Amino acid sequence: MARKRRDVFKVLAAGAAASLVEQAAPAAETRLPAGTVWKKTPCRFCGTGCGLLVGIANGKAVAVQGDPASAVNKGLCCVKGYHSVMALYGEDRLRQALIRKNGKLTPAPIEEALNLVASQLKQTIAASGKDSVAIYGSGQWTIPDGYVASKLFKGGIGTNNVEANARLCMASAVTGFMTTFGMDEPMGCYEDIDHADVFVLWGNNMAEMHPVLFSRMLEQRDKRPDVEIIDLATRSTRTSAAANRLILFQPNADLAIANGLAREIIRLGAVNRAFVERHVSFHQGKTEIGYGVEDKFAFNDQATAITFEQYRELVDEYTPERVEALSGVSPRDLRYLASLYANPGKKVVSFWCMGMNQHTRGTWMQNLVYNLHLLTGKISTPGNSPFSLTGQPSACGTVREVGTLTNRLPHGDVTNEADRKLAASIWKVPVEKIPAKPTFHAVEMFRALDRGEIRFLWIQVTNPMVTMPKLRRYRDAAKKDGRFIVVSEVYPTPTTDIADVVLPSAMWIEREGMFGNSERRTQHFEQMLQPPGDAMSDTWQLIEVARRAGYGHLFPWTRENHIAAIWKEYSEFHHGADHSMAPYEVLKQRPGVQWPYVNGRETKWRYHARYDPAAKGDSWDFYGKPNRRAWIWFRPYEPPPEKPDKEYPFWLSTGRVLEHWHTGSMTRRVPVLHQAVPAAYVEINSRDAARLQLRTGDAVRLRSRRGEIVLKAKVGGRGQPAPGQVFVPFFDESKLINELTLDAFCPISKQPDYKKCAVRVEPARAELG
Amino acid sequence: MLGGVFVLGSQAPLPGTRDSGALKERTQPPPPAPDSLKPESYSKVPAPGARTLASAGRLRAYPGAPPAIPHRLLDSAAWGGRGCLICHRDGGFVPLFKAMAPVTPHPGFTSCLQCHVAKEENAGLFRPTSFTPVPPPENGPALPGSPPPVPHETDTRTNCLACHSGPGAVRELRMSHPERHNCSQCHVAREVNGAVFRRGPE
């Protein structure tokens, strides 16, 4: 192509007017198919929800640019977004259904596969009861996917066996919001970035995980020299390199740091008394709450009201010296950080994501950070924002708002009778159909599969055979006799490897759908491309199976109108000024609309009468709680379930890299992304590496009490763990770090902790080529 | 990738940047560089004046895609303000690579590695792809001899001269009259969906 272009240039240069000069060369190209159009969509990948414009020519997606009209990214993307459309075109896209025959996945007509799934669903229910069938979806489900799944399983079959990988990703964020505010999802929005003076990143490598928001932050710091970014982290990263200050802490000690900050804020006299007296109440929960490592673990928290004075006494034991002993953070750094929260002249945004969510005290951590904003009244106003970022494009839109978790209903909870009645009336099913008791959260769902209580499991848009902690147990479970596993996928993965039926899915812009991002923004995308072969959307797969299994009356829609019809029906759940959704026609027109959407207006900040149509009075109104106050919880420091010892002396943390989306099943099929990070590695601190005589590229064996893998060392790469810690990204299906991780979880949210377990690190020189 | 090799001149903060604890954290003595990391091995960096549409185009997945980085990262944890921009803000000769550094058209964006990635040599493909980029659109002048419109988006390309003038620029894209520098007086960008394609020629 390039050679031809030069030839064209020569011809042109010889024949054309001199004034055309050299830059006219590309002008002579005429091969772009006529009628290339740009269509808007949210990005397929993370929870930021960037607006993209996808260039479509001759029925193919050929290019991407950032949508300048999107309030999220204002025209800029990250490297995944720019190359996102290439993920549609891996040569091994699944085009046909596969059915396991004689132990081997064999191509089959789609009708046969759908009939088989429906008959297995019916037979399993008949033989083992409705709670023996389950669906496990994802924060990458579109809103219609999740809605149809919930309606089929909770309203049709009558089981709460609906879960999603978002349980592994942001369940603690949900329980954090519910316990503190009584309603899920952030009060603020990305526009807070444009107003804040201080950004505190709680274990959040935004430069790689939310790169577009990170750039917005850097831009603000360039414009306003007083803006400060504080990276509070266990590992030095690209975020640390750009931050004004890096404060390193020991894993799990964020609990102590947050309490220490609250103590300092009180000691400095910086409590915003007027705000606290009118808008806050104080509470205490149970302590020594366990870690969920045993099957059928159960926990219910209990709130006890306390006074401010009692709260002050409880946090008073978190002296800077004690915090330093637990966390390694110096009293000087702690006081500095406290002074930023305390300074009434500074607007503060706290950002966090997996560091605080994937934590055996994840719910507590959310409460503790909200405490800092509530003590100082820095909340629900532009630039004052405790901000829980999500990882997936529709973790909020689908899993949280549609409620595809065992305990949830669309904008409701199964344990709440009014919510069940509303769902039954909208779904036109008897209210008794919807069970009032939650069944299995994600980890327990796979344990139930192991125990044989679940016999039919349908997995959509997620890859649990890479992402489950303590992976071997759950892989072995899925392979057991008498388990029927259906996997809806776009590419072969370790999860399709254990499937009995694989259904080929339409991906992203090959179907119509909606996502909902981290800032309550619902984003519609139309179908721009034809899916390959027999592939169809996950929504339509569910409807096809529902019809074959006798639940067709719940889904009286056509292939042409079903997305609009689903949106209309689903919107009925979100009535009222606190949760109203924009109509379908509005969603189609705009790059995204924030809810509550009331009388044609979006809501940027909740819980303040100046911005939120549901708030009463003239200022803050935390209407999610019956007492219309936000709750400050005292939550103590408690140790993690496993920590380094003599036998396993290193902390292991796992996570993502900029270039890869989760398990890499899409991004690894994009050449530029794969070539940037072709394989997982283990990051080792340079001092530990010197002691173990390891250099970048050397083979290393990592071993935990649950498993071991061999991978290459990386020393002084993009991230540098603190001494005594290692970090491994989880995207690589041939280097399954989750063989090593622990399936301990937060007892309140049931979200596992992927950031902390104990491992041994040994050179393994002979074992990698 | 590269461990610990330090960016040229990175000890001196750029104007307008502040000291950071992060930098201190990172300035422990770097381990010695293995042979493969020495400057001689940066064979993909074109010689001075040798950047062409063909060589620059190979770095993009499709016309308009952010180009990949044709050399190893000197510090893969660096932030642009202290890393990439040392060479790519103002350009000029970089002895380490024996090359003229191209100038970024958007120096306001400092998180360079957000969009631009370095490829590992010999990484190959995870699985084959059937994605085929299409060439850039027809972009001829409206009349013979009239100034051609801008064939790419301009949101991330606010400084025309960064790419269209100077010794680090792509040979075919260097223009004859940089001294006029009010480019948009004669060259206009088209709106999305008004134009067929808004991004760069390669």
Tab-separated table of N, CA and C in Angstrom, chain A residues 323-448:
chain	number	residue	atom	x	y	z
A	323	VAL	N	-0.648	3.618	63.035
A	323	VAL	CA	-0.876	3.493	61.589
A	323	VAL	C	0.444	3.188	60.889
A	324	GLU	N	1.500	3.840	61.349
A	324	GLU	CA	2.802	3.585	60.726
A	324	GLU	C	3.230	2.134	60.951
A	325	ALA	N	3.004	1.637	62.164
A	325	ALA	CA	3.410	0.262	62.464
A	325	ALA	C	2.667	-0.727	61.569
A	326	LEU	N	1.405	-0.452	61.273
A	326	LEU	CA	0.624	-1.375	60.446
A	326	LEU	C	0.877	-1.179	58.955
A	327	SER	N	1.077	0.055	58.548
A	327	SER	CA	1.050	0.359	57.111
A	327	SER	C	2.399	0.734	56.525
A	328	GLY	N	3.309	1.171	57.364
A	328	GLY	CA	4.574	1.686	56.841
A	328	GLY	C	4.495	3.140	56.397
A	329	VAL	N	3.316	3.762	56.520
A	329	VAL	CA	3.181	5.170	56.124
A	329	VAL	C	3.653	6.059	57.277
A	330	SER	N	4.546	6.980	56.967
A	330	SER	CA	5.116	7.814	58.028
A	330	SER	C	4.058	8.759	58.581
A	331	PRO	N	4.180	9.127	59.865
A	331	PRO	CA	3.250	10.105	60.435
A	331	PRO	C	3.219	11.392	59.616
A	332	ARG	N	4.357	11.764	59.054
A	332	ARG	CA	4.409	12.991	58.253
A	332	ARG	C	3.498	12.878	57.023
A	333	ASP	N	3.619	11.755	56.310
A	333	ASP	CA	2.775	11.556	55.126
A	333	ASP	C	1.297	11.477	55.524
A	334	LEU	N	1.032	10.802	56.622
A	334	LEU	CA	-0.360	10.668	57.058
A	334	LEU	C	-0.947	12.035	57.375
A	335	ARG	N	-0.172	12.846	58.083
A	335	ARG	CA	-0.674	14.176	58.460
A	335	ARG	C	-0.838	15.056	57.227
A	336	TYR	N	0.080	14.889	56.285
A	336	TYR	CA	-0.039	15.666	55.047
A	336	TYR	C	-1.344	15.313	54.319
A	337	LEU	N	-1.578	14.018	54.190
A	337	LEU	CA	-2.788	13.570	53.498
A	337	LEU	C	-4.034	14.044	54.254
A	338	ALA	N	-3.988	13.943	55.578
A	338	ALA	CA	-5.126	14.401	56.380
A	338	ALA	C	-5.360	15.894	56.173
A	339	SER	N	-4.278	16.652	56.046
A	339	SER	CA	-4.425	18.104	55.894
A	339	SER	C	-5.130	18.443	54.583
A	340	LEU	N	-4.969	17.594	53.574
A	340	LEU	CA	-5.645	17.850	52.301
A	340	LEU	C	-7.152	17.616	52.436
A	341	TYR	N	-7.517	16.515	53.079
A	341	TYR	CA	-8.945	16.287	53.319
A	341	TYR	C	-9.504	17.367	54.237
A	342	ALA	N	-8.685	17.805	55.217
A	342	ALA	CA	-9.182	18.710	56.249
A	342	ALA	C	-9.315	20.152	55.761
A	343	ASN	N	-8.472	20.551	54.839
A	343	ASN	CA	-8.440	21.952	54.399
A	343	ASN	C	-9.776	22.353	53.769
A	344	PRO	N	-10.518	23.266	54.403
A	344	PRO	CA	-11.835	23.618	53.854
A	344	PRO	C	-11.737	24.321	52.506
A	345	GLY	N	-10.561	24.806	52.163
A	345	GLY	CA	-10.395	25.497	50.890
A	345	GLY	C	-10.088	24.564	49.732
A	346	LYS	N	-9.938	23.266	50.003
A	346	LYS	CA	-9.583	22.349	48.919
A	346	LYS	C	-10.713	21.373	48.641
A	347	LYS	N	-11.066	21.269	47.368
A	347	LYS	CA	-12.055	20.276	46.959
A	347	LYS	C	-11.325	18.964	46.683
A	348	VAL	N	-11.865	17.877	47.208
A	348	VAL	CA	-11.156	16.597	47.136
A	348	VAL	C	-11.995	15.544	46.413
A	349	VAL	N	-11.351	14.873	45.457
A	349	VAL	CA	-11.929	13.665	44.868
A	349	VAL	C	-11.088	12.484	45.328
A	350	SER	N	-11.730	11.458	45.855
A	350	SER	CA	-11.052	10.180	46.113
A	350	SER	C	-11.483	9.232	45.004
A	351	PHE	N	-10.502	8.635	44.340
A	351	PHE	CA	-10.813	7.634	43.316
A	351	PHE	C	-10.375	6.260	43.798
A	352	TRP	N	-11.157	5.246	43.497
A	352	TRP	CA	-10.691	3.886	43.744
A	352	TRP	C	-11.379	2.929	42.810
A	353	CYS	N	-10.795	1.732	42.730
A	353	CYS	CA	-11.421	0.707	41.908
A	353	CYS	C	-11.104	-0.643	42.550
A	354	MET	N	-10.294	-1.476	41.885
A	354	MET	CA	-10.122	-2.840	42.379
A	354	MET	C	-9.327	-2.926	43.687
A	355	GLY	N	-8.433	-1.982	43.931
A	355	GLY	CA	-7.635	-2.056	45.151
A	355	GLY	C	-8.510	-2.104	46.392
A	356	MET	N	-9.533	-1.288	46.409
A	356	MET	CA	-10.439	-1.272	47.559
A	356	MET	C	-11.566	-2.277	47.417
A	357	ASN	N	-11.947	-2.594	46.182
A	357	ASN	CA	-13.079	-3.516	45.997
A	357	ASN	C	-12.676	-4.966	46.244
A	358	GLN	N	-11.524	-5.353	45.685
A	358	GLN	CA	-11.080	-6.743	45.836
A	358	GLN	C	-10.277	-6.844	47.125
A	359	HIS	N	-10.989	-6.926	48.230
A	359	HIS	CA	-10.401	-6.730	49.545
A	359	HIS	C	-11.311	-7.496	50.511
A	360	THR	N	-10.740	-8.297	51.384
A	360	THR	CA	-11.621	-9.054	52.293
A	360	THR	C	-12.356	-8.140	53.271
A	361	ARG	N	-11.967	-6.866	53.298
A	361	ARG	CA	-12.758	-5.883	54.041
A	361	ARG	C	-13.166	-4.755	53.082
A	362	GLY	N	-13.567	-5.169	51.880
A	362	GLY	CA	-13.877	-4.205	50.820
A	362	GLY	C	-14.999	-3.249	51.186
A	363	THR	N	-16.073	-3.782	51.759
A	363	THR	CA	-17.190	-2.913	52.142
A	363	THR	C	-16.731	-1.917	53.197
A	364	TRP	N	-15.957	-2.401	54.142
A	364	TRP	CA	-15.460	-1.514	55.197
A	364	TRP	C	-14.620	-0.381	54.609
A	365	MET	N	-13.760	-0.738	53.643
A	365	MET	CA	-12.906	0.299	53.046
A	365	MET	C	-13.736	1.394	52.389
A	366	GLN	N	-14.803	0.990	51.690
A	366	GLN	CA	-15.667	2.010	51.079
A	366	GLN	C	-16.241	2.911	52.170
A	367	ASN	N	-16.770	2.283	53.237
A	367	ASN	CA	-17.328	3.062	54.340
A	367	ASN	C	-16.286	4.048	54.876
A	368	LEU	N	-15.062	3.558	55.036
A	368	LEU	CA	-14.021	4.380	55.670
A	368	LEU	C	-13.645	5.590	54.823
A	369	VAL	N	-13.643	5.417	53.512
A	369	VAL	CA	-13.309	6.565	52.659
A	369	VAL	C	-14.498	7.539	52.606
A	370	TYR	N	-15.724	6.995	52.571
A	370	TYR	CA	-16.880	7.904	52.658
A	370	TYR	C	-16.824	8.705	53.954
A	371	ASN	N	-16.368	8.059	55.041
A	371	ASN	CA	-16.278	8.765	56.322
A	371	ASN	C	-15.484	10.064	56.185
A	372	LEU	N	-14.365	10.013	55.456
A	372	LEU	CA	-13.507	11.194	55.337
A	372	LEU	C	-14.250	12.328	54.639
A	373	HIS	N	-15.020	11.966	53.609
A	373	HIS	CA	-15.771	12.989	52.879
A	373	HIS	C	-16.965	13.495	53.693
A	374	LEU	N	-17.520	12.610	54.510
A	374	LEU	CA	-18.686	13.014	55.306
A	374	LEU	C	-18.264	13.850	56.516
A	375	LEU	N	-17.139	13.513	57.132
A	375	LEU	CA	-16.664	14.313	58.263
A	375	LEU	C	-16.399	15.753	57.835
A	376	THR	N	-15.908	15.901	56.588
A	376	THR	CA	-15.532	17.228	56.118
A	376	THR	C	-16.616	17.866	55.244
A	377	GLY	N	-17.696	17.151	54.994
A	377	GLY	CA	-18.777	17.687	54.154
A	377	GLY	C	-18.385	17.822	52.690
A	378	LYS	N	-17.343	17.103	52.281
A	378	LYS	CA	-16.871	17.234	50.891
A	378	LYS	C	-17.516	16.169	50.025
A	379	ILE	N	-18.746	16.427	49.663
A	379	ILE	CA	-19.514	15.409	48.951
A	379	ILE	C	-20.678	16.054	48.209
A	380	SER	N	-21.023	15.443	47.081
A	380	SER	CA	-22.234	15.837	46.332
A	380	SER	C	-22.234	17.280	45.864
A	381	THR	N	-21.075	17.869	45.741
A	381	THR	CA	-20.963	19.196	45.147
A	381	THR	C	-19.803	19.130	44.151
A	382	PRO	N	-19.805	19.990	43.136
A	382	PRO	CA	-18.777	19.856	42.091
A	382	PRO	C	-17.359	19.866	42.661
A	383	GLY	N	-16.604	18.816	42.371
A	383	GLY	CA	-15.221	18.728	42.826
A	383	GLY	C	-15.036	18.058	44.170
A	384	ASN	N	-16.112	17.797	44.886
A	384	ASN	CA	-16.037	17.074	46.154
A	384	ASN	C	-16.731	15.737	45.974
A	385	SER	N	-15.943	14.682	45.872
A	385	SER	CA	-16.558	13.465	45.386
A	385	SER	C	-15.775	12.226	45.778
A	386	PRO	N	-16.343	11.385	46.635
A	386	PRO	CA	-15.763	10.054	46.781
A	386	PRO	C	-16.235	9.228	45.591
A	387	PHE	N	-15.323	8.753	44.758
A	387	PHE	CA	-15.739	8.221	43.456
A	387	PHE	C	-15.260	6.793	43.239
A	388	SER	N	-16.212	5.879	43.292
A	388	SER	CA	-15.932	4.474	43.026
A	388	SER	C	-15.990	4.241	41.522
A	389	LEU	N	-14.831	3.936	40.920
A	389	LEU	CA	-14.791	3.670	39.479
A	389	LEU	C	-15.105	2.205	39.229
A	390	THR	N	-15.768	1.928	38.125
A	390	THR	CA	-16.024	0.525	37.803
A	390	THR	C	-15.098	0.050	36.716
A	391	GLY	N	-14.967	-1.264	36.643
A	391	GLY	CA	-14.033	-1.853	35.693
A	391	GLY	C	-14.647	-2.196	34.359
A	392	GLN	N	-15.948	-2.496	34.340
A	392	GLN	CA	-16.540	-3.045	33.118
A	392	GLN	C	-17.531	-2.062	32.503
A	393	PRO	N	-17.770	-2.196	31.171
A	393	PRO	CA	-18.538	-1.174	30.478
A	393	PRO	C	-19.977	-1.051	30.972
A	394	SER	N	-20.513	-2.130	31.541
A	394	SER	CA	-21.891	-2.035	32.011
A	394	SER	C	-22.057	-2.733	33.363
A	395	ALA	N	-21.018	-2.687	34.165
A	395	ALA	CA	-21.143	-3.206	35.532
A	395	ALA	C	-22.231	-2.415	36.243
A	396	CYS	N	-22.249	-1.101	36.016
A	396	CYS	CA	-23.301	-0.271	36.603
A	396	CYS	C	-24.609	-0.469	35.852
A	397	GLY	N	-24.582	-0.269	34.552
A	397	GLY	CA	-25.817	-0.293	33.764
A	397	GLY	C	-26.556	-1.612	33.892
A	398	THR	N	-25.838	-2.708	33.793
A	398	THR	CA	-26.504	-4.006	33.774
A	398	THR	C	-26.532	-4.653	35.156
A	399	VAL	N	-25.348	-4.919	35.714
A	399	VAL	CA	-25.341	-5.739	36.929
A	399	VAL	C	-25.974	-4.998	38.096
A	400	ARG	N	-25.702	-3.691	38.194
A	400	ARG	CA	-26.203	-2.956	39.347
A	400	ARG	C	-27.603	-2.396	39.116
A	401	GLU	N	-27.854	-1.841	37.937
A	401	GLU	CA	-29.161	-1.222	37.720
A	401	GLU	C	-30.220	-2.266	37.351
A	402	VAL	N	-29.851	-3.228	36.490
A	402	VAL	CA	-30.787	-4.311	36.194
A	402	VAL	C	-30.831	-5.287	37.370
A	403	GLY	N	-29.697	-5.358	38.089
A	403	GLY	CA	-29.689	-6.206	39.283
A	403	GLY	C	-29.486	-7.675	38.974
A	404	THR	N	-28.464	-7.996	38.184
A	404	THR	CA	-28.225	-9.395	37.846
A	404	THR	C	-27.326	-10.053	38.885
A	405	LEU	N	-27.737	-9.963	40.119
A	405	LEU	CA	-27.057	-10.630	41.227
A	405	LEU	C	-28.132	-11.403	41.984
A	406	THR	N	-27.700	-12.405	42.714
A	406	THR	CA	-28.688	-13.294	43.338
A	406	THR	C	-29.658	-12.542	44.251
A	407	ASN	N	-29.148	-11.478	44.884
A	407	ASN	CA	-29.985	-10.758	45.849
A	407	ASN	C	-30.749	-9.588	45.237
A	408	ARG	N	-30.553	-9.319	43.946
A	408	ARG	CA	-31.105	-8.094	43.371
A	408	ARG	C	-32.219	-8.351	42.360
A	409	LEU	N	-33.012	-7.306	42.166
A	409	LEU	CA	-34.000	-7.232	41.093
A	409	LEU	C	-33.732	-5.924	40.364
A	410	PRO	N	-34.350	-5.688	39.195
A	410	PRO	CA	-34.168	-4.375	38.571
A	410	PRO	C	-34.539	-3.269	39.574
A	411	HIS	N	-33.575	-2.439	39.895
A	411	HIS	CA	-33.770	-1.358	40.866
A	411	HIS	C	-34.474	-1.859	42.124
A	412	GLY	N	-34.019	-2.989	42.641
A	412	GLY	CA	-34.666	-3.506	43.836
A	412	GLY	C	-33.913	-4.681	44.423
A	413	ASP	N	-34.483	-5.233	45.493
A	413	ASP	CA	-33.838	-6.319	46.208
A	413	ASP	C	-34.855	-7.438	46.422
A	414	VAL	N	-34.426	-8.672	46.232
A	414	VAL	CA	-35.385	-9.780	46.351
A	414	VAL	C	-35.928	-9.914	47.769
A	415	THR	N	-35.182	-9.439	48.751
A	415	THR	CA	-35.647	-9.578	50.133
A	415	THR	C	-36.718	-8.534	50.476
A	416	ASN	N	-36.929	-7.566	49.590
A	416	ASN	CA	-37.894	-6.501	49.844
A	416	ASN	C	-39.222	-6.822	49.138
A	417	GLU	N	-40.280	-6.938	49.925
A	417	GLU	CA	-41.560	-7.374	49.372
A	417	GLU	C	-42.083	-6.400	48.313
A	418	ALA	N	-41.936	-5.101	48.578
A	418	ALA	CA	-42.431	-4.104	47.622
A	418	ALA	C	-41.702	-4.244	46.288
A	419	ASP	N	-40.390	-4.504	46.360
A	419	ASP	CA	-39.622	-4.659	45.124
A	419	ASP	C	-40.071	-5.905	44.357
A	420	ARG	N	-40.333	-6.980	45.096
A	420	ARG	CA	-40.809	-8.204	44.429
A	420	ARG	C	-42.169	-7.969	43.788
A	421	LYS	N	-43.030	-7.243	44.491
A	421	LYS	CA	-44.370	-6.979	43.948
A	421	LYS	C	-44.292	-6.140	42.677
A	422	LEU	N	-43.417	-5.141	42.711
A	422	LEU	CA	-43.260	-4.301	41.522
A	422	LEU	C	-42.768	-5.146	40.345
A	423	ALA	N	-41.761	-5.976	40.601
A	423	ALA	CA	-41.222	-6.814	39.524
A	423	ALA	C	-42.309	-7.742	38.995
A	424	ALA	N	-43.069	-8.353	39.889
A	424	ALA	CA	-44.111	-9.289	39.456
A	424	ALA	C	-45.173	-8.578	38.620
A	425	SER	N	-45.492	-7.338	38.996
A	425	SER	CA	-46.522	-6.637	38.234
A	425	SER	C	-46.011	-6.225	36.857
A	426	ILE	N	-44.749	-5.822	36.772
A	426	ILE	CA	-44.216	-5.440	35.456
A	426	ILE	C	-43.998	-6.687	34.584
A	427	TRP	N	-43.572	-7.760	35.214
A	427	TRP	CA	-43.319	-8.990	34.456
A	427	TRP	C	-44.588	-9.804	34.206
A	428	LYS	N	-45.677	-9.389	34.902
A	428	LYS	CA	-46.949	-10.119	34.793
A	428	LYS	C	-46.766	-11.589	35.174
A	429	VAL	N	-46.131	-11.789	36.324
A	429	VAL	CA	-46.002	-13.138	36.891
A	429	VAL	C	-46.528	-13.064	38.334
A	430	PRO	N	-46.940	-14.194	38.899
A	430	PRO	CA	-47.376	-14.166	40.307
A	430	PRO	C	-46.203	-13.780	41.207
A	431	VAL	N	-46.457	-12.996	42.237
A	431	VAL	CA	-45.368	-12.506	43.070
A	431	VAL	C	-44.648	-13.663	43.768
A	432	GLU	N	-45.383	-14.785	44.014
A	432	GLU	CA	-44.755	-15.940	44.669
A	432	GLU	C	-43.662	-16.552	43.797
A	433	LYS	N	-43.726	-16.242	42.510
A	433	LYS	CA	-42.740	-16.802	41.578
A	433	LYS	C	-41.323	-16.346	41.928
A	434	ILE	N	-41.210	-15.104	42.416
A	434	ILE	CA	-39.886	-14.550	42.680
A	434	ILE	C	-39.485	-14.879	44.118
A	435	PRO	N	-38.492	-15.750	44.312
A	435	PRO	CA	-38.138	-16.150	45.677
A	435	PRO	C	-37.583	-14.971	46.466
A	436	ALA	N	-37.918	-14.940	47.758
A	436	ALA	CA	-37.515	-13.824	48.606
A	436	ALA	C	-36.115	-14.011	49.173
A	437	LYS	N	-35.543	-15.185	48.947
A	437	LYS	CA	-34.259	-15.472	49.575
A	437	LYS	C	-33.172	-15.573	48.500
A	438	PRO	N	-32.069	-14.840	48.675
A	438	PRO	CA	-30.959	-15.004	47.741
A	438	PRO	C	-30.388	-16.417	47.834
A	439	THR	N	-29.799	-16.886	46.745
A	439	THR	CA	-29.186	-18.226	46.774
A	439	THR	C	-27.666	-18.113	46.840
A	440	PHE	N	-27.002	-18.224	45.680
A	440	PHE	CA	-25.545	-18.289	45.678
A	440	PHE	C	-24.925	-17.036	45.068
A	441	HIS	N	-23.983	-16.419	45.778
A	441	HIS	CA	-23.142	-15.396	45.153
A	441	HIS	C	-22.078	-16.109	44.323
A	442	ALA	N	-21.320	-15.365	43.494
A	442	ALA	CA	-20.498	-15.985	42.444
A	442	ALA	C	-19.602	-17.121	42.953
A	443	VAL	N	-18.811	-16.857	43.998
A	443	VAL	CA	-17.885	-17.896	44.466
A	443	VAL	C	-18.677	-19.106	44.946
A	444	GLU	N	-19.763	-18.831	45.693
A	444	GLU	CA	-20.557	-19.936	46.224
A	444	GLU	C	-21.300	-20.672	45.105
A	445	MET	N	-21.593	-19.969	44.006
A	445	MET	CA	-22.250	-20.617	42.873
A	445	MET	C	-21.332	-21.693	42.278
A	446	PHE	N	-20.049	-21.359	42.165
A	446	PHE	CA	-19.122	-22.358	41.638
A	446	PHE	C	-18.854	-23.457	42.673
A	447	ARG	N	-18.914	-23.095	43.960
A	447	ARG	CA	-18.805	-24.145	44.983
A	447	ARG	C	-20.020	-25.080	44.905
A	448	ALA	N	-21.189	-24.487	44.649
A	448	ALA	CA	-22.401	-25.301	44.540
A	448	ALA	C	-22.342	-26.198	43.308
